[in-house]
PDB file of C-alpha atoms in Angstrom:
ATOM      1  CA  MET A   3      13.214   3.934  14.230  1.00 56.00           C
ATOM      2  CA  ALA A   4      10.938   2.217  16.731  1.00 56.00           C
ATOM      3  CA  THR A   5       7.710   0.819  15.326  1.00 77.00           C
ATOM      4  CA  LYS A   6       4.720  -0.855  16.891  1.00 88.00           C
ATOM      5  CA  LYS A   7       4.924  -4.634  16.891  1.00 94.00           C
ATOM      6  CA  PHE A   8       1.963  -6.783  15.914  1.00 96.00           C
ATOM      7  CA  ASP A   9      -0.207  -7.815  18.850  1.00 97.00           C
ATOM      8  CA  PRO A  10      -3.347  -9.542  17.538  1.00 97.00           C
ATOM      9  CA  VAL A  11      -5.602  -8.670  20.484  1.00 98.00           C
ATOM     10  CA  ASP A  12      -4.523  -5.026  20.555  1.00 97.00           C
ATOM     11  CA  PHE A  13      -4.739  -4.679  16.792  1.00 97.00           C
ATOM     12  CA  GLU A  14      -8.197  -6.207  16.570  1.00 98.00           C
ATOM     13  CA  GLY A  15      -9.300  -3.780  19.279  1.00 98.00           C
ATOM     14  CA  PHE A  16      -8.094  -0.965  17.011  1.00 97.00           C
ATOM     15  CA  LEU A  17      -9.850  -2.402  13.942  1.00 98.00           C
ATOM     16  CA  LYS A  18     -13.138  -2.643  15.864  1.00 98.00           C
ATOM     17  CA  LEU A  19     -12.964   1.123  16.451  1.00 98.00           C
ATOM     18  CA  LEU A  20     -12.751   2.043  12.760  1.00 97.00           C
ATOM     19  CA  PRO A  21     -16.021   3.612  11.613  1.00 97.00           C
ATOM     20  CA  LYS A  22     -17.830   1.995   8.688  1.00 96.00           C
ATOM     21  CA  GLU A  23     -19.411   5.251   7.537  1.00 97.00           C
ATOM     22  CA  LYS A  24     -19.472   8.986   8.169  1.00 97.00           C
ATOM     23  CA  ASP A  25     -22.542  11.091   7.417  1.00 98.00           C
ATOM     24  CA  GLY A  26     -23.924   8.337   5.205  1.00 98.00           C
ATOM     25  CA  VAL A  27     -20.691   7.918   3.239  1.00 98.00           C
ATOM     26  CA  ARG A  28     -19.054   4.478   3.307  1.00 97.00           C
ATOM     27  CA  LEU A  29     -15.491   4.610   4.586  1.00 98.00           C
ATOM     28  CA  ARG A  30     -12.664   2.315   3.544  1.00 98.00           C
ATOM     29  CA  HIS A  31      -9.493   1.939   5.576  1.00 98.00           C
ATOM     30  CA  ALA A  32      -5.873   1.241   4.663  1.00 98.00           C
ATOM     31  CA  LEU A  33      -3.294   0.005   7.159  1.00 97.00           C
ATOM     32  CA  GLU A  34       0.335   1.012   6.776  1.00 93.00           C
ATOM     33  CA  VAL A  35       2.598  -1.043   9.010  1.00 93.00           C
ATOM     34  CA  ARG A  36       6.333  -0.750   9.368  1.00 89.00           C
ATOM     35  CA  SER A  37       7.346  -3.716  11.458  1.00 91.00           C
ATOM     36  CA  GLY A  38       8.138  -7.137  10.067  1.00 90.00           C
ATOM     37  CA  THR A  39       6.083  -8.631  12.908  1.00 94.00           C
ATOM     38  CA  PHE A  40       2.980  -7.800  10.824  1.00 96.00           C
ATOM     39  CA  GLU A  41       4.064 -10.212   8.082  1.00 95.00           C
ATOM     40  CA  SER A  42       1.826 -12.969   9.370  1.00 96.00           C
ATOM     41  CA  GLU A  43      -1.312 -14.820   8.334  1.00 98.00           C
ATOM     42  CA  GLN A  44      -2.936 -13.708  11.586  1.00 98.00           C
ATOM     43  CA  PHE A  45      -2.539 -10.035  10.602  1.00 98.00           C
ATOM     44  CA  TYR A  46      -3.724 -10.692   7.034  1.00 98.00           C
ATOM     45  CA  ASP A  47      -6.782 -12.543   8.365  1.00 98.00           C
ATOM     46  CA  LEU A  48      -7.667  -9.657  10.689  1.00 98.00           C
ATOM     47  CA  ALA A  49      -7.362  -7.160   7.845  1.00 98.00           C
ATOM     48  CA  ARG A  50      -9.658  -9.357   5.709  1.00 98.00           C
ATOM     49  CA  LYS A  51     -12.154  -9.769   8.554  1.00 98.00           C
ATOM     50  CA  TYR A  52     -12.508  -5.983   8.850  1.00 98.00           C
ATOM     51  CA  GLY A  53     -12.174  -5.269   5.118  1.00 97.00           C
ATOM     52  CA  ALA A  54      -9.090  -3.096   5.549  1.00 98.00           C
ATOM     53  CA  ALA A  55      -6.464  -2.884   2.821  1.00 98.00           C
ATOM     54  CA  ILE A  56      -2.847  -3.397   3.778  1.00 98.00           C
ATOM     55  CA  VAL A  57      -0.749  -0.646   2.237  1.00 96.00           C
ATOM     56  CA  TYR A  58       1.771  -1.970  -0.252  1.00 95.00           C
ATOM     57  CA  GLY A  59       4.743   0.183   0.681  1.00 88.00           C
ATOM     58  CA  GLN A  60       7.601  -0.189  -1.774  1.00 74.00           C
ATOM     59  CA  ASP A  61      10.590   1.732  -0.388  1.00 70.00           C
ATOM     60  CA  ASP A  62      14.119   0.983  -1.554  1.00 66.00           C
ATOM     61  CA  GLU A  63      15.539   3.313   1.115  1.00 68.00           C
ATOM     62  CA  ALA A  64      13.883   1.460   4.011  1.00 67.00           C
ATOM     63  CA  PRO A  65      14.346  -2.240   3.233  1.00 69.00           C
ATOM     64  CA  GLU A  66      13.587  -3.101   6.871  1.00 73.00           C
ATOM     65  CA  TRP A  67       9.944  -2.098   6.353  1.00 80.00           C
ATOM     66  CA  PRO A  68       7.757  -4.935   5.169  1.00 86.00           C
ATOM     67  CA  THR A  69       6.466  -4.971   1.604  1.00 91.00           C
ATOM     68  CA  ILE A  70       3.152  -6.768   2.048  1.00 95.00           C
ATOM     69  CA  ASP A  71       1.186  -7.684  -1.052  1.00 96.00           C
ATOM     70  CA  GLN A  72      -2.034  -9.219   0.258  1.00 97.00           C
ATOM     71  CA  ASP A  73      -5.591  -8.950  -1.050  1.00 97.00           C
ATOM     72  CA  THR A  74      -7.579  -8.077   2.092  1.00 98.00           C
ATOM     73  CA  ALA A  75     -10.192  -5.549   0.924  1.00 98.00           C
ATOM     74  CA  ASP A  76     -12.146  -4.416  -2.124  1.00 97.00           C
ATOM     75  CA  PHE A  77      -9.307  -2.055  -3.025  1.00 98.00           C
ATOM     76  CA  ARG A  78      -5.520  -1.839  -3.058  1.00 98.00           C
ATOM     77  CA  TYR A  79      -3.464   1.065  -1.791  1.00 97.00           C
ATOM     78  CA  ALA A  80       0.135   1.420  -2.917  1.00 95.00           C
ATOM     79  CA  ARG A  81       2.748   3.908  -1.758  1.00 93.00           C
ATOM     80  CA  LEU A  82       5.466   3.753  -4.396  1.00 91.00           C
ATOM     81  CA  MET A  83       8.637   5.209  -2.951  1.00 89.00           C
ATOM     82  CA  SER A  84      11.259   4.301  -5.534  1.00 85.00           C
ATOM     83  CA  SER A  85      11.332   7.237  -7.935  1.00 88.00           C
ATOM     84  CA  ARG A  86      14.751   8.807  -8.416  1.00 89.00           C
ATOM     85  CA  GLU A  87      15.902  12.283  -9.340  1.00 91.00           C
ATOM     86  CA  ASP A  88      18.358  11.002 -11.955  1.00 93.00           C
ATOM     87  CA  GLU A  89      15.485   9.557 -14.057  1.00 91.00           C
ATOM     88  CA  SER A  90      13.414  12.162 -15.935  1.00 92.00           C
ATOM     89  CA  SER A  91      10.266  10.068 -15.466  1.00 91.00           C
ATOM     90  CA  GLY A  92      11.238   9.077 -11.929  1.00 90.00           C
ATOM     91  CA  MET A  93      11.799   5.455 -12.917  1.00 91.00           C
ATOM     92  CA  THR A  94      13.036   3.593 -15.956  1.00 93.00           C
ATOM     93  CA  SER A  95      10.507   2.390 -18.503  1.00 94.00           C
ATOM     94  CA  LYS A  96      11.245  -1.206 -17.457  1.00 95.00           C
ATOM     95  CA  GLU A  97      10.608  -0.396 -13.785  1.00 93.00           C
ATOM     96  CA  LEU A  98       7.337   1.317 -14.686  1.00 95.00           C
ATOM     97  CA  ASP A  99       6.338  -1.714 -16.774  1.00 96.00           C
ATOM     98  CA  GLY A 100       6.647  -3.825 -13.619  1.00 94.00           C
ATOM     99  CA  ILE A 101       4.335  -1.461 -11.752  1.00 94.00           C
ATOM    100  CA  VAL A 102       1.878  -1.534 -14.679  1.00 96.00           C
ATOM    101  CA  ARG A 103       1.733  -5.351 -14.518  1.00 96.00           C
ATOM    102  CA  GLN A 104       1.268  -5.281 -10.749  1.00 95.00           C
ATOM    103  CA  THR A 105      -1.401  -2.556 -10.904  1.00 96.00           C
ATOM    104  CA  ARG A 106      -3.364  -4.413 -13.568  1.00 97.00           C
ATOM    105  CA  ASP A 107      -3.196  -7.582 -11.484  1.00 97.00           C
ATOM    106  CA  TRP A 108      -4.478  -5.724  -8.399  1.00 97.00           C
ATOM    107  CA  ALA A 109      -7.299  -4.162 -10.442  1.00 97.00           C
ATOM    108  CA  LYS A 110      -8.728  -7.623 -11.122  1.00 96.00           C
ATOM    109  CA  SER A 111     -10.054  -7.673  -7.545  1.00 94.00           C
ATOM    110  CA  GLY A 112     -11.029  -4.024  -7.021  1.00 96.00           C
ATOM    111  CA  ASP A 113     -10.051  -0.375  -7.102  1.00 97.00           C
ATOM    112  CA  VAL A 114      -6.376   0.591  -7.001  1.00 97.00           C
ATOM    113  CA  PHE A 115      -4.973   3.744  -5.424  1.00 97.00           C
ATOM    114  CA  ALA A 116      -1.280   4.123  -6.275  1.00 95.00           C
ATOM    115  CA  TYR A 117       0.805   7.090  -5.182  1.00 93.00           C
ATOM    116  CA  PHE A 118       4.406   8.041  -5.914  1.00 92.00           C
ATOM    117  CA  ILE A 119       5.706   9.487  -2.691  1.00 90.00           C
ATOM    118  CA  ALA A 120       9.479   9.115  -2.794  1.00 80.00           C
ATOM    119  CA  GLY A 121      12.158  11.371  -1.432  1.00 76.00           C
ATOM    120  CA  ALA A 122      12.811  12.448  -5.036  1.00 82.00           C
ATOM    121  CA  LYS A 123       9.682  14.601  -4.817  1.00 89.00           C
ATOM    122  CA  VAL A 124      10.537  16.544  -7.953  1.00 92.00           C
ATOM    123  CA  ARG A 125      10.153  13.326 -10.013  1.00 93.00           C
ATOM    124  CA  ASN A 126       6.971  11.931  -8.430  1.00 93.00           C
ATOM    125  CA  PRO A 127       4.547  13.817 -10.736  1.00 94.00           C
ATOM    126  CA  ALA A 128       6.488  12.635 -13.803  1.00 94.00           C
ATOM    127  CA  ALA A 129       6.442   9.045 -12.503  1.00 94.00           C
ATOM    128  CA  ALA A 130       2.678   9.239 -11.951  1.00 95.00           C
ATOM    129  CA  GLN A 131       2.108  10.674 -15.427  1.00 96.00           C
ATOM    130  CA  ALA A 132       4.307   7.986 -16.999  1.00 95.00           C
ATOM    131  CA  LEU A 133       2.392   5.271 -15.140  1.00 96.00           C
ATOM    132  CA  ILE A 134      -0.965   6.707 -16.247  1.00 96.00           C
ATOM    133  CA  ALA A 135       0.238   6.844 -19.875  1.00 96.00           C
ATOM    134  CA  LYS A 136       1.421   3.232 -19.760  1.00 96.00           C
ATOM    135  CA  LEU A 137      -1.822   2.056 -18.154  1.00 95.00           C
ATOM    136  CA  ALA A 138      -3.850   3.862 -20.852  1.00 94.00           C
ATOM    137  CA  GLY A 139      -1.716   2.434 -23.673  1.00 84.00           C
TER     138      GLY A 139
END
């Protein structure tokens, strides 16, 4: 699958166009990139400059997509794409424990939005509920 490659001038032009508010409501932006060319300090610095979160996209089925874990905004946005149909809670308890640790670490610097959005759609709600229960415990 073809993906856009990182071009700092072009990408900053895009970031400059992002609105800061709509009808008096502050907007926050998340950037999901799928080319390894974005794994660079220059991209991270631009995201920080414009206060945009870089989507943490964990996808075992697309290992060619970058998994960027950088603190660039006042929130984190995670797309968790590793739930499986053969696990009743989407993931093993040990795997969920790893996400709990990571989520708690992210929360030290701001809000966290974490979504299970794997191909095993039937298990995503169970994975989300299991994560919520572990975070509450």
